[in-house]
Amino acid sequence: MAASWQRNPRYIVFIFVTILATLYLIGSFDGPPPSRHRFMPDHDLPDRVARAERIYNKLLLDRKDLIKKFGPTPNDVALFPPNKDPWPAYTVWDFFPAAFNCPHEIQRLGALGDGGKWVCGISRVETKPDCIVYSFGINYESSFEAEILAHTDRCQIWGYDFSVNAFGPEIPSSQAYRTHFRPYGLAGTDSGPDAPTKMYTIESLMKMNGHTHIDILKVDIERWEFETLAALIKPYVVSGKPLPFGQLQLEIHLWDMSFAEYLTWWEMLEAAGLRPFWTEPNLVYQNYNGDEGTTDLAEYSFLNIKGENIFIKDPTRRPLDEDEYGHGHGHVVGPTH
């Protein structure tokens, strides 16, 4: 008896088509796997940033209404009402929600307890050749910095804290060459040469290090953030120039401050282009203070929406070299700020 494929030509056609399809699929996967070093432009990024800004602008109107409700002026608003009057109750943080939508993935880097920070789009600096991170306030806990090193190939981290003499133990020895620590403090002005503690402004430290831009700036300096950031930001607000950093992870300490003072400081951040995309109260601080614990500490993460930073704009791209990754197509991140 003849084989069925000999009796029916349709079997021959089926086998032929199957072989061709198999060869096509094999050819489609030929060559090296996709490399995370190849830059993929994000054409929708400007639209997402613009949409998030429209949503945030609505919040500004809502804040004015809330101030009128509980004020009617900022000078009449209490940070934390001492009793149940007025009702419904509120706290200062209700006036400043993190209402800006990060246009990338949001990821917590570092410890789940005190020490970790929320970052918008760490993938954007994953292979950035000139990635710069500044971290103020170490206190022997460096899980945040260690995870930045783990998630990136080339980010260099500069850490500052006059109360300790090194990064925390979380930094692996294999990555220590990408970290730089100095026992300096951060302030609104530089200290004199005879000062017992060396204090510098952010701009002075950037000049000292030869930097013109910081991708990620972390600040946790026990209420000195008000003086320090005001000294840095005010000149940029006046000049209209974009701030020299892409995003800011900040712990805010509302000690001995009025609502009106805080509102003025916060609106300065907004005028400079900073938009909060994440917040959480510091419940560890509240818990450790027992019955006297307060909610006047909160973590905020801000995105800078002005300028050309990597989190809101695609960088300049260049073609891959033939021998750089083994294939000469696609793009990689080129030097950019």
CSV table of C-alpha atoms in Angstrom, one decimal:
chain,number,residue,atom,x,y,z
A,1,MET,CA,0.0,0.0,0.0
A,2,ALA,CA,1.4,3.4,-0.9
A,3,ALA,CA,2.1,5.9,1.9
A,4,SER,CA,-0.7,8.4,2.4
A,5,TRP,CA,1.5,11.3,1.4
A,6,GLN,CA,2.1,9.6,-1.9
A,7,ARG,CA,-1.6,9.2,-2.5
A,8,ASN,CA,-2.6,12.7,-1.5
A,9,PRO,CA,-0.5,15.7,-2.7
A,10,ARG,CA,-2.0,17.9,0.0
A,11,TYR,CA,0.3,16.1,2.5
A,12,ILE,CA,3.3,17.1,0.5
A,13,VAL,CA,2.1,20.8,0.5
A,14,PHE,CA,1.5,20.6,4.3
A,15,ILE,CA,5.0,19.2,5.0
A,16,PHE,CA,6.6,21.8,2.8
A,17,VAL,CA,4.8,24.7,4.5
A,18,THR,CA,5.7,23.4,7.9
A,19,ILE,CA,9.4,23.2,7.1
A,20,LEU,CA,9.4,26.7,5.7
A,21,ALA,CA,7.6,28.1,8.8
A,22,THR,CA,10.1,26.3,11.1
A,23,LEU,CA,13.1,27.7,9.2
A,24,TYR,CA,11.6,31.2,9.4
A,25,LEU,CA,11.1,31.0,13.1
A,26,ILE,CA,14.7,29.8,13.6
A,27,GLY,CA,15.9,32.7,11.5
A,28,SER,CA,13.9,35.2,13.5
A,29,PHE,CA,15.7,34.2,16.7
A,30,ASP,CA,19.1,34.0,15.2
A,31,GLY,CA,21.8,36.2,16.7
A,32,PRO,CA,22.4,37.5,20.2
A,33,PRO,CA,19.5,38.1,22.6
A,34,PRO,CA,18.2,41.6,23.0
A,35,SER,CA,20.6,43.7,25.1
A,36,ARG,CA,19.4,46.0,27.9
A,37,HIS,CA,22.2,48.3,26.8
A,38,ARG,CA,20.3,49.2,23.6
A,39,PHE,CA,18.3,52.4,24.1
A,40,MET,CA,14.7,52.3,23.1
A,41,PRO,CA,13.2,55.7,22.6
A,42,ASP,CA,10.0,56.5,24.4
A,43,HIS,CA,7.9,58.5,21.9
A,44,ASP,CA,4.9,58.8,24.3
A,45,LEU,CA,7.0,60.3,27.2
A,46,PRO,CA,6.3,64.0,26.4
A,47,ASP,CA,2.5,63.2,26.3
A,48,ARG,CA,2.6,61.4,29.6
A,49,VAL,CA,4.5,64.2,31.3
A,50,ALA,CA,2.1,66.8,29.9
A,51,ARG,CA,-1.0,64.8,31.0
A,52,ALA,CA,0.5,64.4,34.5
A,53,GLU,CA,1.0,68.2,34.7
A,54,ARG,CA,-2.6,68.9,33.8
A,55,ILE,CA,-3.7,66.6,36.6
A,56,TYR,CA,-1.4,68.3,39.0
A,57,ASN,CA,-2.6,71.8,38.1
A,58,LYS,CA,-6.1,70.7,39.1
A,59,LEU,CA,-4.6,69.9,42.5
A,60,LEU,CA,-3.3,73.4,42.9
A,61,LEU,CA,-6.9,74.7,42.6
A,62,ASP,CA,-8.1,72.1,45.1
A,63,ARG,CA,-5.4,73.2,47.6
A,64,LYS,CA,-6.6,76.9,47.4
A,65,ASP,CA,-10.1,75.7,48.2
A,66,LEU,CA,-9.0,73.6,51.1
A,67,ILE,CA,-7.0,76.6,52.6
A,68,LYS,CA,-10.1,78.8,52.3
A,69,LYS,CA,-12.2,76.1,54.0
A,70,PHE,CA,-9.9,75.6,57.0
A,71,GLY,CA,-8.3,79.1,57.0
A,72,PRO,CA,-9.5,81.1,55.3
A,73,THR,CA,-5.8,82.3,54.9
A,74,PRO,CA,-2.6,80.2,55.2
A,75,ASN,CA,-1.8,82.0,58.5
A,76,ASP,CA,-5.1,80.6,60.0
A,77,VAL,CA,-4.4,77.0,59.1
A,78,ALA,CA,-2.8,74.7,61.7
A,79,LEU,CA,-0.4,72.0,60.7
A,80,PHE,CA,-2.0,69.5,63.0
A,81,PRO,CA,-5.3,70.6,64.6
A,82,PRO,CA,-5.1,69.8,68.3
A,83,ASN,CA,-8.6,68.5,68.6
A,84,LYS,CA,-11.6,67.3,66.6
A,85,ASP,CA,-12.7,70.8,65.7
A,86,PRO,CA,-12.9,71.5,62.7
A,87,TRP,CA,-14.5,68.4,61.3
A,88,PRO,CA,-13.8,66.6,59.0
A,89,ALA,CA,-10.3,66.4,60.4
A,90,TYR,CA,-7.2,67.1,58.4
A,91,THR,CA,-3.4,67.3,58.7
A,92,VAL,CA,-0.9,69.4,56.8
A,93,TRP,CA,-0.1,66.5,54.5
A,94,ASP,CA,-3.6,66.6,53.0
A,95,PHE,CA,-2.7,69.9,51.3
A,96,PHE,CA,0.3,68.4,49.6
A,97,PRO,CA,-0.5,65.0,48.1
A,98,ALA,CA,1.9,63.3,45.8
A,99,ALA,CA,-0.4,63.8,42.8
A,100,PHE,CA,2.0,63.8,39.9
A,101,ASN,CA,2.1,60.6,37.9
A,102,CYS,CA,5.6,59.3,37.3
A,103,PRO,CA,5.8,58.5,33.6
A,104,HIS,CA,7.9,55.4,34.2
A,105,GLU,CA,8.0,52.5,36.7
A,106,ILE,CA,8.0,53.4,40.4
A,107,GLN,CA,10.2,51.2,42.5
A,108,ARG,CA,11.3,51.2,46.1
A,109,LEU,CA,15.1,51.0,46.4
A,110,GLY,CA,16.5,50.1,49.8
A,111,ALA,CA,15.1,48.7,53.0
A,112,LEU,CA,11.3,48.3,53.4
A,113,GLY,CA,11.7,50.1,56.8
A,114,ASP,CA,13.5,53.3,57.4
A,115,GLY,CA,16.2,53.9,54.8
A,116,GLY,CA,14.4,52.9,51.5
A,117,LYS,CA,13.3,55.5,49.0
A,118,TRP,CA,10.9,55.5,46.0
A,119,VAL,CA,12.4,56.2,42.7
A,120,CYS,CA,10.8,57.1,39.3
A,121,GLY,CA,12.3,55.2,36.4
A,122,ILE,CA,15.6,53.7,37.6
A,123,SER,CA,15.6,52.0,34.2
A,124,ARG,CA,16.3,55.4,32.6
A,125,VAL,CA,19.8,55.4,34.2
A,126,GLU,CA,20.4,51.7,34.0
A,127,THR,CA,23.2,52.1,31.5
A,128,LYS,CA,23.6,55.9,31.4
A,129,PRO,CA,27.4,56.4,31.2
A,130,ASP,CA,27.5,59.6,33.2
A,131,CYS,CA,24.9,58.7,35.8
A,132,ILE,CA,25.5,60.7,39.0
A,133,VAL,CA,23.8,60.2,42.4
A,134,TYR,CA,24.3,62.4,45.5
A,135,SER,CA,23.2,61.1,48.9
A,136,PHE,CA,23.1,63.4,52.0
A,137,GLY,CA,22.5,61.7,55.3
A,138,ILE,CA,24.0,58.2,55.6
A,139,ASN,CA,23.9,57.3,59.3
A,140,TYR,CA,25.5,53.9,58.6
A,141,GLU,CA,22.4,52.7,56.5
A,142,SER,CA,23.1,52.4,52.8
A,143,SER,CA,20.5,50.0,51.5
A,144,PHE,CA,19.2,52.7,49.1
A,145,GLU,CA,22.7,53.4,47.7
A,146,ALA,CA,23.4,49.6,47.4
A,147,GLU,CA,20.3,49.0,45.4
A,148,ILE,CA,21.1,51.8,43.0
A,149,LEU,CA,24.5,50.2,42.4
A,150,ALA,CA,22.7,46.8,41.8
A,151,HIS,CA,20.2,48.3,39.3
A,152,THR,CA,22.7,50.3,37.3
A,153,ASP,CA,25.9,49.6,35.4
A,154,ARG,CA,27.7,53.0,35.7
A,155,CYS,CA,26.1,55.2,38.3
A,156,GLN,CA,28.6,56.8,40.6
A,157,ILE,CA,27.4,57.7,44.1
A,158,TRP,CA,28.7,60.6,46.2
A,159,GLY,CA,27.7,60.3,49.9
A,160,TYR,CA,27.9,63.0,52.6
A,161,ASP,CA,27.4,62.9,56.4
A,162,PHE,CA,29.5,64.6,59.0
A,163,SER,CA,28.1,62.3,61.8
A,164,VAL,CA,29.7,59.1,60.4
A,165,ASN,CA,32.9,58.3,58.5
A,166,ALA,CA,31.8,55.8,55.8
A,167,PHE,CA,28.9,54.3,53.9
A,168,GLY,CA,26.9,51.6,55.7
A,169,PRO,CA,27.7,47.9,55.4
A,170,GLU,CA,25.2,47.3,52.7
A,171,ILE,CA,27.6,48.5,50.0
A,172,PRO,CA,29.3,45.4,48.5
A,173,SER,CA,33.1,45.5,48.3
A,174,SER,CA,32.8,44.6,44.6
A,175,GLN,CA,31.0,47.9,43.9
A,176,ALA,CA,32.9,50.2,46.3
A,177,TYR,CA,34.8,51.7,43.5
A,178,ARG,CA,31.6,53.4,42.4
A,179,THR,CA,31.1,55.2,45.7
A,180,HIS,CA,32.8,58.3,47.1
A,181,PHE,CA,32.2,59.3,50.8
A,182,ARG,CA,33.1,62.6,52.5
A,183,PRO,CA,32.4,63.5,56.2
A,184,TYR,CA,30.8,66.8,55.2
A,185,GLY,CA,27.5,68.4,56.1
A,186,LEU,CA,25.0,70.1,53.8
A,187,ALA,CA,24.0,73.7,54.5
A,188,GLY,CA,22.8,76.9,52.8
A,189,THR,CA,26.3,78.4,52.9
A,190,ASP,CA,29.8,77.1,53.0
A,191,SER,CA,31.5,77.0,56.4
A,192,GLY,CA,34.7,78.9,57.1
A,193,PRO,CA,38.1,77.2,57.0
A,194,ASP,CA,38.3,77.1,60.8
A,195,ALA,CA,34.8,75.6,61.4
A,196,PRO,CA,34.9,72.3,63.4
A,197,THR,CA,32.5,70.7,60.9
A,198,LYS,CA,32.9,71.2,57.2
A,199,MET,CA,29.6,72.4,55.7
A,200,TYR,CA,29.0,73.0,52.0
A,201,THR,CA,26.2,73.9,49.6
A,202,ILE,CA,25.2,71.5,46.9
A,203,GLU,CA,26.5,73.8,44.3
A,204,SER,CA,29.9,74.0,46.0
A,205,LEU,CA,30.2,70.2,46.2
A,206,MET,CA,29.2,69.9,42.6
A,207,LYS,CA,31.9,72.3,41.6
A,208,MET,CA,34.4,70.4,43.8
A,209,ASN,CA,33.5,67.2,42.0
A,210,GLY,CA,33.4,68.7,38.5
A,211,HIS,CA,29.7,67.9,38.1
A,212,THR,CA,27.1,70.0,36.3
A,213,HIS,CA,24.1,67.7,36.8
A,214,ILE,CA,22.8,65.1,39.3
A,215,ASP,CA,20.5,62.4,38.2
A,216,ILE,CA,19.2,61.3,41.6
A,217,LEU,CA,19.5,63.5,44.7
A,218,LYS,CA,18.7,62.1,48.2
A,219,VAL,CA,18.4,64.4,51.1
A,220,ASP,CA,17.8,63.4,54.7
A,221,ILE,CA,19.4,66.0,57.0
A,222,GLU,CA,17.1,66.5,60.0
A,223,ARG,CA,15.2,69.8,59.0
A,224,TRP,CA,18.2,71.4,57.4
A,225,GLU,CA,16.4,70.7,54.1
A,226,PHE,CA,14.6,74.0,54.3
A,227,GLU,CA,17.6,76.2,54.4
A,228,THR,CA,19.7,74.0,52.1
A,229,LEU,CA,17.1,73.7,49.3
A,230,ALA,CA,16.0,77.3,49.5
A,231,ALA,CA,19.6,78.4,49.0
A,232,LEU,CA,19.9,76.1,46.0
A,233,ILE,CA,16.5,76.6,44.4
A,234,LYS,CA,15.7,80.3,44.7
A,235,PRO,CA,18.3,81.5,42.1
A,236,TYR,CA,16.9,79.0,39.6
A,237,VAL,CA,13.4,80.2,40.2
A,238,VAL,CA,14.5,83.8,39.6
A,239,SER,CA,16.5,83.0,36.5
A,240,GLY,CA,14.0,80.5,35.0
A,241,LYS,CA,16.8,77.9,34.5
A,242,PRO,CA,16.1,74.2,35.2
A,243,LEU,CA,17.4,72.8,38.4
A,244,PRO,CA,20.6,70.7,38.1
A,245,PHE,CA,19.1,67.4,39.1
A,246,GLY,CA,16.5,65.0,37.7
A,247,GLN,CA,14.7,63.8,40.8
A,248,LEU,CA,14.7,64.3,44.5
A,249,GLN,CA,14.1,61.9,47.4
A,250,LEU,CA,13.6,64.0,50.5
A,251,GLU,CA,12.5,63.5,54.1
A,252,ILE,CA,10.7,66.5,55.4
A,253,HIS,CA,10.8,67.5,59.1
A,254,LEU,CA,8.1,69.9,60.2
A,255,TRP,CA,9.6,70.9,63.5
A,256,ASP,CA,8.9,74.5,64.7
A,257,MET,CA,7.3,75.6,61.5
A,258,SER,CA,3.9,77.2,60.7
A,259,PHE,CA,1.6,76.2,57.8
A,260,ALA,CA,2.2,79.5,56.0
A,261,GLU,CA,6.0,79.1,56.2
A,262,TYR,CA,5.8,75.6,54.9
A,263,LEU,CA,3.4,76.5,52.1
A,264,THR,CA,5.8,79.3,50.9
A,265,TRP,CA,8.7,76.8,50.9
A,266,TRP,CA,6.7,74.1,49.1
A,267,GLU,CA,5.5,76.6,46.4
A,268,MET,CA,9.1,77.5,45.8
A,269,LEU,CA,9.8,73.8,44.9
A,270,GLU,CA,6.8,73.8,42.6
A,271,ALA,CA,7.9,77.0,40.9
A,272,ALA,CA,11.2,75.4,40.2
A,273,GLY,CA,9.5,72.4,38.5
A,274,LEU,CA,9.5,69.8,41.2
A,275,ARG,CA,6.5,67.6,41.3
A,276,PRO,CA,5.8,65.0,44.1
A,277,PHE,CA,5.1,61.5,42.7
A,278,TRP,CA,5.2,59.5,46.0
A,279,THR,CA,4.9,60.1,49.7
A,280,GLU,CA,4.6,58.2,52.9
A,281,PRO,CA,4.6,59.3,56.6
A,282,ASN,CA,7.6,58.3,58.8
A,283,LEU,CA,5.7,55.9,61.0
A,284,VAL,CA,8.9,54.5,62.5
A,285,TYR,CA,9.6,58.0,64.0
A,286,GLN,CA,6.0,58.2,65.3
A,287,ASN,CA,6.1,54.7,66.8
A,288,TYR,CA,9.4,55.2,68.6
A,289,ASN,CA,8.1,58.3,70.3
A,290,GLY,CA,5.2,56.4,71.9
A,291,ASP,CA,2.2,58.4,73.1
A,292,GLU,CA,4.0,61.6,72.2
A,293,GLY,CA,4.7,60.4,68.6
A,294,THR,CA,3.8,62.9,65.9
A,295,THR,CA,3.3,62.7,62.2
A,296,ASP,CA,5.4,65.7,61.4
A,297,LEU,CA,8.0,63.7,59.4
A,298,ALA,CA,7.2,62.4,55.9
A,299,GLU,CA,9.1,61.0,52.9
A,300,TYR,CA,8.5,62.6,49.5
A,301,SER,CA,9.9,61.9,46.1
A,302,PHE,CA,9.9,64.6,43.4
A,303,LEU,CA,10.4,64.6,39.7
A,304,ASN,CA,11.9,67.7,38.0
A,305,ILE,CA,9.8,68.4,34.9
A,306,LYS,CA,11.9,71.3,33.6
A,307,GLY,CA,14.9,71.1,31.4
A,308,GLU,CA,16.3,68.0,29.6
A,309,ASN,CA,16.9,65.5,32.3
A,310,ILE,CA,16.8,61.8,31.5
A,311,PHE,CA,13.5,61.2,33.3
A,312,ILE,CA,11.4,63.5,31.1
A,313,LYS,CA,13.3,63.6,27.8
A,314,ASP,CA,14.9,61.0,25.6
A,315,PRO,CA,18.7,61.5,25.4
A,316,THR,CA,20.7,62.0,22.3
A,317,ARG,CA,21.3,58.7,20.7
A,318,ARG,CA,24.2,57.3,18.6
A,319,PRO,CA,24.3,54.1,16.5
A,320,LEU,CA,26.0,51.1,18.0
A,321,ASP,CA,29.5,50.3,16.9
A,322,GLU,CA,29.8,47.0,15.1
A,323,ASP,CA,32.1,45.6,17.6
A,324,GLU,CA,30.5,47.1,20.7
A,325,TYR,CA,27.8,44.6,21.3
A,326,GLY,CA,28.3,42.3,18.4
A,327,HIS,CA,25.7,43.8,16.1
A,328,GLY,CA,25.4,47.1,14.4
A,329,HIS,CA,21.8,48.1,14.8
A,330,GLY,CA,19.7,49.9,17.3
A,331,HIS,CA,20.7,52.7,19.7
A,332,VAL,CA,22.3,53.2,23.1
A,333,VAL,CA,22.3,56.0,25.5
A,334,GLY,CA,24.8,58.6,24.7
A,335,PRO,CA,26.3,61.2,27.0
A,336,THR,CA,23.5,63.5,28.1
A,337,HIS,CA,22.2,65.7,30.9
